[in-house]
XYZ file of C-alpha atoms in Angstrom:
594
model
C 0.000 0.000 0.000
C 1.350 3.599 -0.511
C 1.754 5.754 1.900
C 0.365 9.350 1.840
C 2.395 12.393 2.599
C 2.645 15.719 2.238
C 5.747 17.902 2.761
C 5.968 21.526 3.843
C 6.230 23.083 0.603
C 2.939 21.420 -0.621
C 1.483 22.806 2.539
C 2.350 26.174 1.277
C 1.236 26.467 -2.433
C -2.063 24.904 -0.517
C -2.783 27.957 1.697
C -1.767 29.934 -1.069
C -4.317 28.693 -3.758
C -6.840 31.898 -4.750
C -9.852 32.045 -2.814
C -11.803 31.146 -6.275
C -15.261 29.997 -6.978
C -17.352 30.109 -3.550
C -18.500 26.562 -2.243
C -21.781 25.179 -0.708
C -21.006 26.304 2.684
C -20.310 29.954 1.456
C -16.467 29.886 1.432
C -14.003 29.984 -1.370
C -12.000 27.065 -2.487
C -9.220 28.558 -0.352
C -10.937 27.582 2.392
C -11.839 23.919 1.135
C -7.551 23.517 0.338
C -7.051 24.327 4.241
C -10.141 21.328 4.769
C -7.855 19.140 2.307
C -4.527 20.058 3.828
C -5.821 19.219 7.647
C -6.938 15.925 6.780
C -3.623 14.813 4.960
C -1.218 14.384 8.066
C 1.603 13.053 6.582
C 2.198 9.250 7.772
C 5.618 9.599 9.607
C 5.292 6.953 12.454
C 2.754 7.534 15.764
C 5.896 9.291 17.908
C 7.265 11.411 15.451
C 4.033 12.553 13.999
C 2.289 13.581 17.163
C 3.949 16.756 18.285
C 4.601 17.815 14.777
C 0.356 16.999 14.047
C 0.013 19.481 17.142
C 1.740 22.379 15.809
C 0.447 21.798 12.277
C -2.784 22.280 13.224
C -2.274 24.631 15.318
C -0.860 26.578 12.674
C -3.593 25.423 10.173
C -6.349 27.056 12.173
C -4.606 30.297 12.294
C -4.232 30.312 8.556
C -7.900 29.180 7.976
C -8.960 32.347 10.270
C -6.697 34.842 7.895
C -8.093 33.308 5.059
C -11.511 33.554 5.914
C -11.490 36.847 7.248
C -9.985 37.829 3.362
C -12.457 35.390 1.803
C -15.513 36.890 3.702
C -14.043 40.273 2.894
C -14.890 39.823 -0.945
C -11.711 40.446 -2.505
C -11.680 38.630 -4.914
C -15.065 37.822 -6.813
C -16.737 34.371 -7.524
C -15.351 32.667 -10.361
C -16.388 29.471 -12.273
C -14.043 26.738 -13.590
C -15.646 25.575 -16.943
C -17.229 27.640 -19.426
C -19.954 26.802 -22.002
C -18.224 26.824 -25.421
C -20.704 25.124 -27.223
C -21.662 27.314 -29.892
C -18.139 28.142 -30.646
C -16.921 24.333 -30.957
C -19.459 23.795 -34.261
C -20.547 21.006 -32.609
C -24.468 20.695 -32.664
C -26.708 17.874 -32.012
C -30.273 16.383 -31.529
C -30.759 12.888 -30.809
C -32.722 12.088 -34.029
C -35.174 8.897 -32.951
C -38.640 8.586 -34.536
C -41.642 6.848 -32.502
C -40.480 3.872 -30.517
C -40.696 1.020 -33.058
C -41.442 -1.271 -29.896
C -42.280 -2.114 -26.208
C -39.112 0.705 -25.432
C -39.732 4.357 -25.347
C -35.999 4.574 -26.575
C -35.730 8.205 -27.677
C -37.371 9.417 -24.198
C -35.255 6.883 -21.929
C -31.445 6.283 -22.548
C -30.225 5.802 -26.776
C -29.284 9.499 -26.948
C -26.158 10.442 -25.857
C -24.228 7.641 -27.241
C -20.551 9.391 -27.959
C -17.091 7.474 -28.803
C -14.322 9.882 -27.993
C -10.552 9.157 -29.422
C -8.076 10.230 -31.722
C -9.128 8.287 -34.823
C -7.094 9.801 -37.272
C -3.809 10.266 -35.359
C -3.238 13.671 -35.584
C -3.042 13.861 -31.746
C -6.278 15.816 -30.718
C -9.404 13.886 -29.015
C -11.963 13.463 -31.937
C -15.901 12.509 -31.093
C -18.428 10.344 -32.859
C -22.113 10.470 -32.137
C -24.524 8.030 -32.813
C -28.230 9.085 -33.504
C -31.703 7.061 -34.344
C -33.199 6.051 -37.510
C -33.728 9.878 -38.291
C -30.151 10.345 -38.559
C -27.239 10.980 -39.816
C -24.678 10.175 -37.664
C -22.047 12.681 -36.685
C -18.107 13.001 -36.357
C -16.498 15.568 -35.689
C -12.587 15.763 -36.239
C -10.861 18.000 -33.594
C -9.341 21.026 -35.384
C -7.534 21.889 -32.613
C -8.528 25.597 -29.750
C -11.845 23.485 -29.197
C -13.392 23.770 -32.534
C -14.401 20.753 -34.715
C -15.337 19.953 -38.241
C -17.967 17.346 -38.635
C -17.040 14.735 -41.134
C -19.338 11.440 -40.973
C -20.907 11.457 -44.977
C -16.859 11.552 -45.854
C -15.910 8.843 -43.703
C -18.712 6.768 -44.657
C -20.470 7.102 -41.109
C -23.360 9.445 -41.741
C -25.731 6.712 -41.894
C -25.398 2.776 -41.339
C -28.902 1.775 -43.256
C -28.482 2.747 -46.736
C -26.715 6.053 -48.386
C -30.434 7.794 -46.612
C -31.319 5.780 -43.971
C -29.625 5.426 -40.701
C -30.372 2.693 -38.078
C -31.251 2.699 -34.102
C -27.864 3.053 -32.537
C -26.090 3.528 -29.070
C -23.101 2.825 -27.034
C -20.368 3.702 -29.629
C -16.707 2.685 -28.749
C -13.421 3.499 -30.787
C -11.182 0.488 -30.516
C -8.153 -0.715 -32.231
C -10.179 -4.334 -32.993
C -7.381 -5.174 -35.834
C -4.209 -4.184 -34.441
C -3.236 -2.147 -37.349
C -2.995 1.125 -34.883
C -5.462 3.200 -35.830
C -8.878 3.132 -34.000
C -11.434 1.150 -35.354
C -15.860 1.889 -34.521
C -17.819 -0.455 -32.935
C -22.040 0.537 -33.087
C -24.633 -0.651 -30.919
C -28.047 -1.514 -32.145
C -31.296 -0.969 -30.616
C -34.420 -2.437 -31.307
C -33.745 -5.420 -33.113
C -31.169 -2.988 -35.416
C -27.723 -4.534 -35.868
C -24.256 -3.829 -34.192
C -21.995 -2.710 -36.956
C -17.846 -3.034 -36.698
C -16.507 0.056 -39.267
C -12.521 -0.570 -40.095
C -10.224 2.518 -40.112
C -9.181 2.124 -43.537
C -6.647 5.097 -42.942
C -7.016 8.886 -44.562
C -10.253 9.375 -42.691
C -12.605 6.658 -43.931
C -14.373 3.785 -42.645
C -15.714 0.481 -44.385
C -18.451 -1.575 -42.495
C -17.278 -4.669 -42.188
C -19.564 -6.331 -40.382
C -20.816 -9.218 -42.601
C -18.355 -12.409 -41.316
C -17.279 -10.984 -38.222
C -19.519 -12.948 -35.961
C -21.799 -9.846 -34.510
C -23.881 -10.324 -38.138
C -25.649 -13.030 -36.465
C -26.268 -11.536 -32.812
C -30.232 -12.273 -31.825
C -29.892 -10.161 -28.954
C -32.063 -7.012 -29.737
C -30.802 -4.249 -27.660
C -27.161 -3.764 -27.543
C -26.657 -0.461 -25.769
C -22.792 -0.298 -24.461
C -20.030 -2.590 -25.110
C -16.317 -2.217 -23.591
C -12.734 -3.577 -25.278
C -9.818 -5.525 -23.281
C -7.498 -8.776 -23.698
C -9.282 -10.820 -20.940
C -7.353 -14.030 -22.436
C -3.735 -12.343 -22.704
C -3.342 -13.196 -26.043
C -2.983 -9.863 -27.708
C -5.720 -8.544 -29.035
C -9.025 -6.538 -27.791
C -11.892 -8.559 -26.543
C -15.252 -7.411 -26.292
C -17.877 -7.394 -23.909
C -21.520 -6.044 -24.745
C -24.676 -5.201 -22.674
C -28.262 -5.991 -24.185
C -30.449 -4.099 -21.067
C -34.207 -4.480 -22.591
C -33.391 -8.023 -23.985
C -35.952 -10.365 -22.804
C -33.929 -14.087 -21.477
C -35.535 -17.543 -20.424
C -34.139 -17.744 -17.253
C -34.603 -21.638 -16.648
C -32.387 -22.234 -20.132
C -30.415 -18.815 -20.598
C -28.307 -20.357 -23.793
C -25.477 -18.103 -25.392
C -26.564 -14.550 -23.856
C -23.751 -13.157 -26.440
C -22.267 -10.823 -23.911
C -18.287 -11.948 -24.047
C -16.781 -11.762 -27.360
C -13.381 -13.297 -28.237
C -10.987 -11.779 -30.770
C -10.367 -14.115 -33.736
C -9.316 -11.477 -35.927
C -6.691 -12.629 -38.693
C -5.643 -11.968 -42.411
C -9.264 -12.616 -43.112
C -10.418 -9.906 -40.766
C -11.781 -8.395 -38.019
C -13.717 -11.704 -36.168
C -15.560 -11.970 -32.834
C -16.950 -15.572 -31.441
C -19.134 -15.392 -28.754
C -18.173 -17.243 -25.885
C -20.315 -16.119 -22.667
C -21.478 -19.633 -22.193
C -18.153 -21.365 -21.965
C -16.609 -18.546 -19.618
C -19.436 -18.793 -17.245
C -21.000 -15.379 -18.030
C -24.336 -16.384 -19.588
C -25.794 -18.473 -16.452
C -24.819 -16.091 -14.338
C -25.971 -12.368 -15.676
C -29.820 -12.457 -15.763
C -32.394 -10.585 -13.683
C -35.101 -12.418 -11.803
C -38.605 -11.144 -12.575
C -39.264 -8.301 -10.552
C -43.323 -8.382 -9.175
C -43.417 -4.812 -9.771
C -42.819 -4.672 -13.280
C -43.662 -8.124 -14.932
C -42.583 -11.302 -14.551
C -40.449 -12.294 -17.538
C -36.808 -12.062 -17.210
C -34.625 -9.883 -18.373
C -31.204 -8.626 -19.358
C -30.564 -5.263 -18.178
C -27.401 -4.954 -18.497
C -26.235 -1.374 -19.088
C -22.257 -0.307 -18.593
C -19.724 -2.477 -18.849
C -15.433 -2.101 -18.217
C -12.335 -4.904 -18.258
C -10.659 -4.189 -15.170
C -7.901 -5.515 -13.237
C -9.515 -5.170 -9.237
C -7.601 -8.284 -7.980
C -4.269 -6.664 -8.935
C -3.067 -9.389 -11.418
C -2.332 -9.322 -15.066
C -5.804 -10.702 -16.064
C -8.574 -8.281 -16.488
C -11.744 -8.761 -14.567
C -15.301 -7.944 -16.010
C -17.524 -5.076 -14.020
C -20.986 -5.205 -15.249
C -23.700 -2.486 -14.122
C -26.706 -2.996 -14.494
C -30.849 -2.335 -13.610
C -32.762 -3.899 -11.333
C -30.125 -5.071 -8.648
C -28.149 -6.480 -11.826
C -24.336 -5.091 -11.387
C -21.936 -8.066 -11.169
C -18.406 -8.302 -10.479
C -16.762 -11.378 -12.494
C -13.076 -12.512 -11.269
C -10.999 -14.040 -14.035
C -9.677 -17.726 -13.846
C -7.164 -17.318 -16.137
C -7.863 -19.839 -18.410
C -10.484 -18.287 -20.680
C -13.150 -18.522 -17.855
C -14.755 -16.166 -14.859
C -15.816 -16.789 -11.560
C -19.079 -14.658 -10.384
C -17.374 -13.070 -7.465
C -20.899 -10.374 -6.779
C -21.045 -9.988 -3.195
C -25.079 -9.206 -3.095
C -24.524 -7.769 0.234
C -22.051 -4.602 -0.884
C -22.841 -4.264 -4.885
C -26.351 -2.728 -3.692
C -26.876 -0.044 -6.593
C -30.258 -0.838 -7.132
C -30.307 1.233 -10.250
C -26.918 1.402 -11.912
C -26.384 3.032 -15.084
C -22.856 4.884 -15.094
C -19.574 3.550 -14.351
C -16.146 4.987 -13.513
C -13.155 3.224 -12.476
C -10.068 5.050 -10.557
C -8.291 4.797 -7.362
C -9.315 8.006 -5.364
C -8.062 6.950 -2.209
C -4.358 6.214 -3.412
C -3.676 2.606 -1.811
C -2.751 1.147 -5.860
C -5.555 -0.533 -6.623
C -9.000 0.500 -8.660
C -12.094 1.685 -6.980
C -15.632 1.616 -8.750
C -18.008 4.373 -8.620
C -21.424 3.476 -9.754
C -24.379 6.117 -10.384
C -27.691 5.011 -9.934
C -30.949 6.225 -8.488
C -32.094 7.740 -5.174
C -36.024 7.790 -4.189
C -37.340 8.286 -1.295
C -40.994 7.179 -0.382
C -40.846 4.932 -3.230
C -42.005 0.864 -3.105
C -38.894 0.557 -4.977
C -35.618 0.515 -3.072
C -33.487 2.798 -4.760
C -30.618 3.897 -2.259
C -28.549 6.279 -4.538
C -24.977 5.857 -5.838
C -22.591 3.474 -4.447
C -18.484 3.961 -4.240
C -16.779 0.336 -4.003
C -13.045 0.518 -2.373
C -11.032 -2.127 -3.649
C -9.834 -4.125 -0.723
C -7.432 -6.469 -2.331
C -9.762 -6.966 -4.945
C -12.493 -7.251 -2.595
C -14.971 -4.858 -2.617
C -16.364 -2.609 0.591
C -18.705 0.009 0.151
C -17.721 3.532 0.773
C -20.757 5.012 -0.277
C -21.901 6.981 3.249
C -18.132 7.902 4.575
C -17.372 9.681 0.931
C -20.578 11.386 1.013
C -21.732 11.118 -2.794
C -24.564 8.922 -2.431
C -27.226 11.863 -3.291
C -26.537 12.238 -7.466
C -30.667 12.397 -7.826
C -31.031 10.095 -11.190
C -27.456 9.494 -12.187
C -26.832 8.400 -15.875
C -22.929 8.314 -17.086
C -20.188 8.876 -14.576
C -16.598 9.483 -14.789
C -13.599 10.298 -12.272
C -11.181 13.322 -13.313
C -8.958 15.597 -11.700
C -10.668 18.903 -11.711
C -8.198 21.253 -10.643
C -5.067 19.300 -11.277
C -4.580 18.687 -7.500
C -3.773 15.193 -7.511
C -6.720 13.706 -6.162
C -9.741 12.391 -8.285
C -13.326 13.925 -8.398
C -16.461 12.379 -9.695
C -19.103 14.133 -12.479
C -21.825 12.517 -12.958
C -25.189 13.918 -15.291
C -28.569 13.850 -14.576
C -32.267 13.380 -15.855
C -35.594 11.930 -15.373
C -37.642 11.802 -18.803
C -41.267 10.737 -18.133
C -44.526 13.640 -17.015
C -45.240 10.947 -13.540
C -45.300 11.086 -10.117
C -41.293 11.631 -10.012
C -41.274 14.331 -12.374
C -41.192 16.881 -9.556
C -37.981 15.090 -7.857
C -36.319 14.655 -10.443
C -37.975 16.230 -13.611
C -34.845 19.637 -13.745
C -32.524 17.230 -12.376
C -28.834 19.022 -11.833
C -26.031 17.343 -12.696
C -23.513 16.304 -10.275
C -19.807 17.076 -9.597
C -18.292 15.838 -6.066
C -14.829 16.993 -5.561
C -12.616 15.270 -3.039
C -11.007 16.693 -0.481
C -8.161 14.402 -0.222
C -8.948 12.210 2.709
C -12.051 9.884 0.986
C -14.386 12.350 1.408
C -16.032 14.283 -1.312
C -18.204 17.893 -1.441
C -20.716 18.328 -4.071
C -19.929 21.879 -5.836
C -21.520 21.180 -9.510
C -23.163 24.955 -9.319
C -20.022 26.721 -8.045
C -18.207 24.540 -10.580
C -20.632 26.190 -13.243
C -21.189 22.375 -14.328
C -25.403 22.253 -12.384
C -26.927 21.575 -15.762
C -30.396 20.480 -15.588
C -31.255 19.296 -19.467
C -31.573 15.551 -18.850
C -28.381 14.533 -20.092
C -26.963 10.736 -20.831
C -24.012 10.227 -22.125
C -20.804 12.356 -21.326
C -17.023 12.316 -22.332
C -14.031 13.321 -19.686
C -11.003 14.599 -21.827
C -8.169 17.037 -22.717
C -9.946 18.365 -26.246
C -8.395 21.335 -26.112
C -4.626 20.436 -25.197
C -3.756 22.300 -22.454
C -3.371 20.120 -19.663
C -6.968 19.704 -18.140
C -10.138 17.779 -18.518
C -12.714 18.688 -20.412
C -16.528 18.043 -19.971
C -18.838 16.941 -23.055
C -22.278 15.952 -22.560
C -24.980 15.149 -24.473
C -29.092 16.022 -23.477
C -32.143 15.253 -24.778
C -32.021 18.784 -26.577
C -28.340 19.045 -27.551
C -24.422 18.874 -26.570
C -22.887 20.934 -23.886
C -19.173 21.322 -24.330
C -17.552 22.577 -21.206
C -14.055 24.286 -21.695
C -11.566 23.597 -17.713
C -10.843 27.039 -16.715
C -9.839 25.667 -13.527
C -6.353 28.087 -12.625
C -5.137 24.345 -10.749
C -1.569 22.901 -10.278
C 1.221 21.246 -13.387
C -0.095 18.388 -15.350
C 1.439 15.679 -17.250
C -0.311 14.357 -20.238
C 0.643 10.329 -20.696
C -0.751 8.156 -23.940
C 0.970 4.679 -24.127
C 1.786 2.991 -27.391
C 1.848 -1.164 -27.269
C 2.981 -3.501 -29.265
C 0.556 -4.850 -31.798
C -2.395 -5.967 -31.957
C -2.949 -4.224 -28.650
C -1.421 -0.807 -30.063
C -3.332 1.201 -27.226
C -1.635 -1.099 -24.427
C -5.437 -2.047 -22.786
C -4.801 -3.253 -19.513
C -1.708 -1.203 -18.821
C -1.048 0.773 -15.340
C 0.817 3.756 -15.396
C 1.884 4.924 -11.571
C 3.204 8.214 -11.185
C 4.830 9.230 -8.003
C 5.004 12.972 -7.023
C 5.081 14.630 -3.847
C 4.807 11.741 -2.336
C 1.640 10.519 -3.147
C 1.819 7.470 -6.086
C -1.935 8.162 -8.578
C -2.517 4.928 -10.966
C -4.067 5.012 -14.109
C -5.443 1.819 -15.843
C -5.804 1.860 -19.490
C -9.153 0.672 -20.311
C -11.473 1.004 -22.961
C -14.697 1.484 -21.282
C -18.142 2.829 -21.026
C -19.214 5.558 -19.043
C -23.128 5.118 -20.065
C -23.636 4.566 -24.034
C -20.376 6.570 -23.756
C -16.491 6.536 -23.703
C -13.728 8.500 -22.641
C -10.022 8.391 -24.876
C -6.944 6.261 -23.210
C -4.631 9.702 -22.950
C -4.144 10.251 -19.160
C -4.300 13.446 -17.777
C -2.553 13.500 -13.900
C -2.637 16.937 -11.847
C 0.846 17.280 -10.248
C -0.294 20.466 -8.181
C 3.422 22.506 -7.628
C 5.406 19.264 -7.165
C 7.330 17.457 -9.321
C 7.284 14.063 -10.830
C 9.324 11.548 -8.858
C 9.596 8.502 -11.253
C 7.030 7.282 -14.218
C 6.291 3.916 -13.710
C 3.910 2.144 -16.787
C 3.502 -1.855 -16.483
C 2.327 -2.914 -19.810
C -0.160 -5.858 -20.364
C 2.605 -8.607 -20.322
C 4.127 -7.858 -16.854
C 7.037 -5.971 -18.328
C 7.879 -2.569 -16.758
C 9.328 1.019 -17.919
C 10.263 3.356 -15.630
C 11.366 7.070 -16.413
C 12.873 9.618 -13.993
C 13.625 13.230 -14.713
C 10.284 14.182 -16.408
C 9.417 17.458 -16.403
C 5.811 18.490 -16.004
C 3.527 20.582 -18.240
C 3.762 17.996 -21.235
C 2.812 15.698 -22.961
C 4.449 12.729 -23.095
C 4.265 9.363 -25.383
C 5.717 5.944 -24.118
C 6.292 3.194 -26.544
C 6.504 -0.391 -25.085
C 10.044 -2.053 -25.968
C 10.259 -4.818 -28.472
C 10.312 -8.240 -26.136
């Protein structure tokens, strides 16, 4: 486990942070860096910490009166850390579904918002795609760099997946590398009995649809609505795992539930065979009928992510899901998983979004899952959960973290707001139906909790300037602009909201990893980066967030210190470890030849 600690100089650029935006209890986030800086004592051994903890404090205190008394003062106005640059960016959207063609009121519910995020053709800026219904077209927009984009889907072929007019039900979008060839291939959920749809990078910014042969042409499952890439089998290439919520199951003989893919690809092309049967994932991922809405069963599956959470080479599966459905599936190493779902802990009744990071800083992933929180409601719907990886074990962490209240939480993922070192959580929000919960949750606010360091997290969306209430679904967590911070794009019901970091936080370094092929984005890598004495981890996974994905660059906030040692541990075991790196850059690692 690491060990936390904070030296005097990082003590210092703490106090001296701006006062900033004001938070919910009426400070500035001065004020919340003195909470932060109190609750990191630095872990020096019981005799040697004590008197210095003393004077610390001591000293603390008097610092937290100065800077109130200035905060209260009003010298410095209230700011906001992201701005709305939207209309600037030329991207627009609507999500484009007719009528419901079935028993799903899809357009109202969760299909739009379905965004892929990643630099597809390798000119080094974040590029999005976004999927849209049968009205169509599809959109991509290619990242021209200062936040502005150039939409581009009729030229690449992606405009619409139907015919040259016609565009089919789609969701979930992920850009993955499924050939090996190093340039990021498009994978398209279908909805409604519509097909998924692979689309190869054939290089100079076009795609072919090569989905006939590759094993997803003859899918049965109807809904497909989020899918996630990683090399569960260690042999190289991307896997894929997909979630079907909506797709009706016979429980008492599930059969081939066509959620785990294997990667077959060759010279012949890009292949998938589904094998969810023979790794144990079909008999093990249904829901039972649930009395208060029918009782047939049902996959409801929703956001899936290849993780490693027992800390060895193998990636695990993490499956949210509806209706008490989120599993957590240990790999066996030998092509096959163990259902490792402690019913007792994984209690997000509701879960929709996913995010994966280690916010407490012990070296191993925790799992934040949105979800739903009603109150005087037959249904049990306790909010969202946190799960801290104990030695890949979860615990839940939901009530000491304080982020359980996210109203009706859709897609979720961590990020470093400020560039302090520690990881927040952003989350969007929205209810869609005129009913008895439209007054809860009808102008639902999104949700940003930012941590304070110790495990414990503040919600500040509004002082952020993030509180948007226009029932969004899917959102991306990236650098699009280049300089050093995350980014926040989300897509509504009525459009895109592209929110540009102002944050004035602390140095950066900007880390994308290069593999060897056929896993040229180096899935299942950990990068560890030590600083101040405090070691963050990043996992390279190609994941969903909701019917959405961030890119595999890794931002890390260094605050004022300086970077220690670079430590990435690529898929096969094999380590490379760089000292001397200056911060403020960003940086490309390329795994040796074996």
């Amino acid at each position: 486990m690491v060990q936390t600690g904070y030296a005097s100089q990082s003590l210092q650029w703490t106090l001296s942070a701006h006062p900033g935006p004001r938070n919910s209890h009426g400070t500035g986030d001065g004020l919340l860096a003195i909470r932060r800086a109190v609750r990191r004592v630095p872990r020096q051994g019981a005799e040697a910490s004590a008197s210095w903890n003393s004077s610390w404090q001591r000293s603390c205190v008097a610092l937290a009166v100065a800077l109130l008394i200035t905060a209260c003062g009003g010298q410095q106005p209230p700011t906001t850390h992201f701005v709305n640059v939207t209309a600037a960016s030329g991207i627009a959207y609507a999500p484009g579904f007719l009528a419901p063609l079935g028993r799903f009121d899809l357009d109202r519910t969760y299909a739009p918002g379905g965004v892929a995020a990643g630099d597809y053709d390798g000119d080094g800026d974040i590029d999005v795609f976004i999927v849209r219904g049968d009205i169509g077209p599809n959109l991509l927009y290619r990242n021209l760099g200062n936040l502005t984009f150039e939409e581009v889907a009729a030229a690449a072929g992606l405009a619409n997946t139907k015919s040259a007019s016609e565009n089919y039900r789609h969701a979930g979008p992920m850009f993955a590398d499924m050939d090996g060839d190093g340039d990021l291939d498009l994978f398209l959920g279908g909805l409604e009995g519509d097909p998924c749809l692979i689309f190869r990078n054939e290089g100079a910014g076009v795609f072919l649809d090569v989905t006939a042969g590759s094993g997803l042409d003859a899918m049965r499952s109807e809904q497909s609505v989020g899918a996630a890439f990683g090399d569960y089998d260690l042999d190289g290439d991307l896997d894929l795992f997909i979630s079907h919520w909506g797709t009706e199951r016979d429980y008492s003989e599930p059969g081939d539930t066509e959620h785990l893919w294997r990667n077959d690809s060759g010279a012949s092309g890009i292949r998938f065979t589904s094998v969810s049967v023979e790794a144990g994932i079909s008999p093990s991922i249904l829901t039972l009928p649930d009395p208060l809405i029918s009782l047939r069963f049902w996959d409801h599956t929703f956001t899936p992510s290849f993780a490693r959470i027992d800390d060895d080479l193998y990636p695990d599966i993490l499956s949210v899901g509806d209706y008490n459905h989120t599993h957590y599936f240990v790999n066996n190493r030998d092509g096959t998983f163990r259902n490792a779902t402690d019913v007792e802990v994984l209690t997000d009744d509701n879960g929709m979004g996913s995010a994966l990071g280690d916010y407490d800083h012990d070296g191993d992933l925790d799992w934040f899952v949105s979800s739903i929180l009603m109150k005087g409601s037959l249904r049990r719907a306790i909010g969202n959960r946190l799960y801290r990886n104990d030695g890949g074990v979860f615990t839940d962490a939901t009530d000491e973290a304080g982020v359980a209240d996210g109203g009706w939480g859709w897609a979720s993922c961590f990020l470093d707001i400020e560039n302090d070192g520690d990881l927040d959580i952003y989350h969007t929000n929205g209810y869609p139906f005129a009913d008895r919960y439209a007054n809860e949750f009808g102008a639902d606010k999104s949700r940003v909790f930012v941590s304070d360091g110790s495990g414990q997290f503040e919600e500040n969306a509004a002082e952020l300037g993030l509180d948007d209430s226009g029932e969004g679904r899917g959102v991306v967590c990236a650098d699009f602009d280049g300089d050093g911070d995350i980014d926040i794009l989300e897509l509504t019901f009525t459009g895109a909201n592209l929110w540009r970091n102002d944050a004035s936080g602390g140095s950066f370094l900007s880390v994308r990893l290069e593999g060897r092929a056929p896993n040229t984005e180096a899935a299942g890598s950990r990068i560890m980066l030590s600083a101040g004495g405090v070691t963050q981890l990043r996992e390279i996974s190609i994941a969903s967030n909701f019917v959405s994905q961030n890119p595999t660059e890794q931002i890390f906030g260094l605050g004022h210190d300086t970077v220690d040692e670079l430590r990435v541990q690529w898929p096969d075991g094999s380590e490379t470890v760089i000292t001397d790196v200056e911060a403020n850059q960003r940086l490309v690692v390329r795994q040796p030849d074996p």
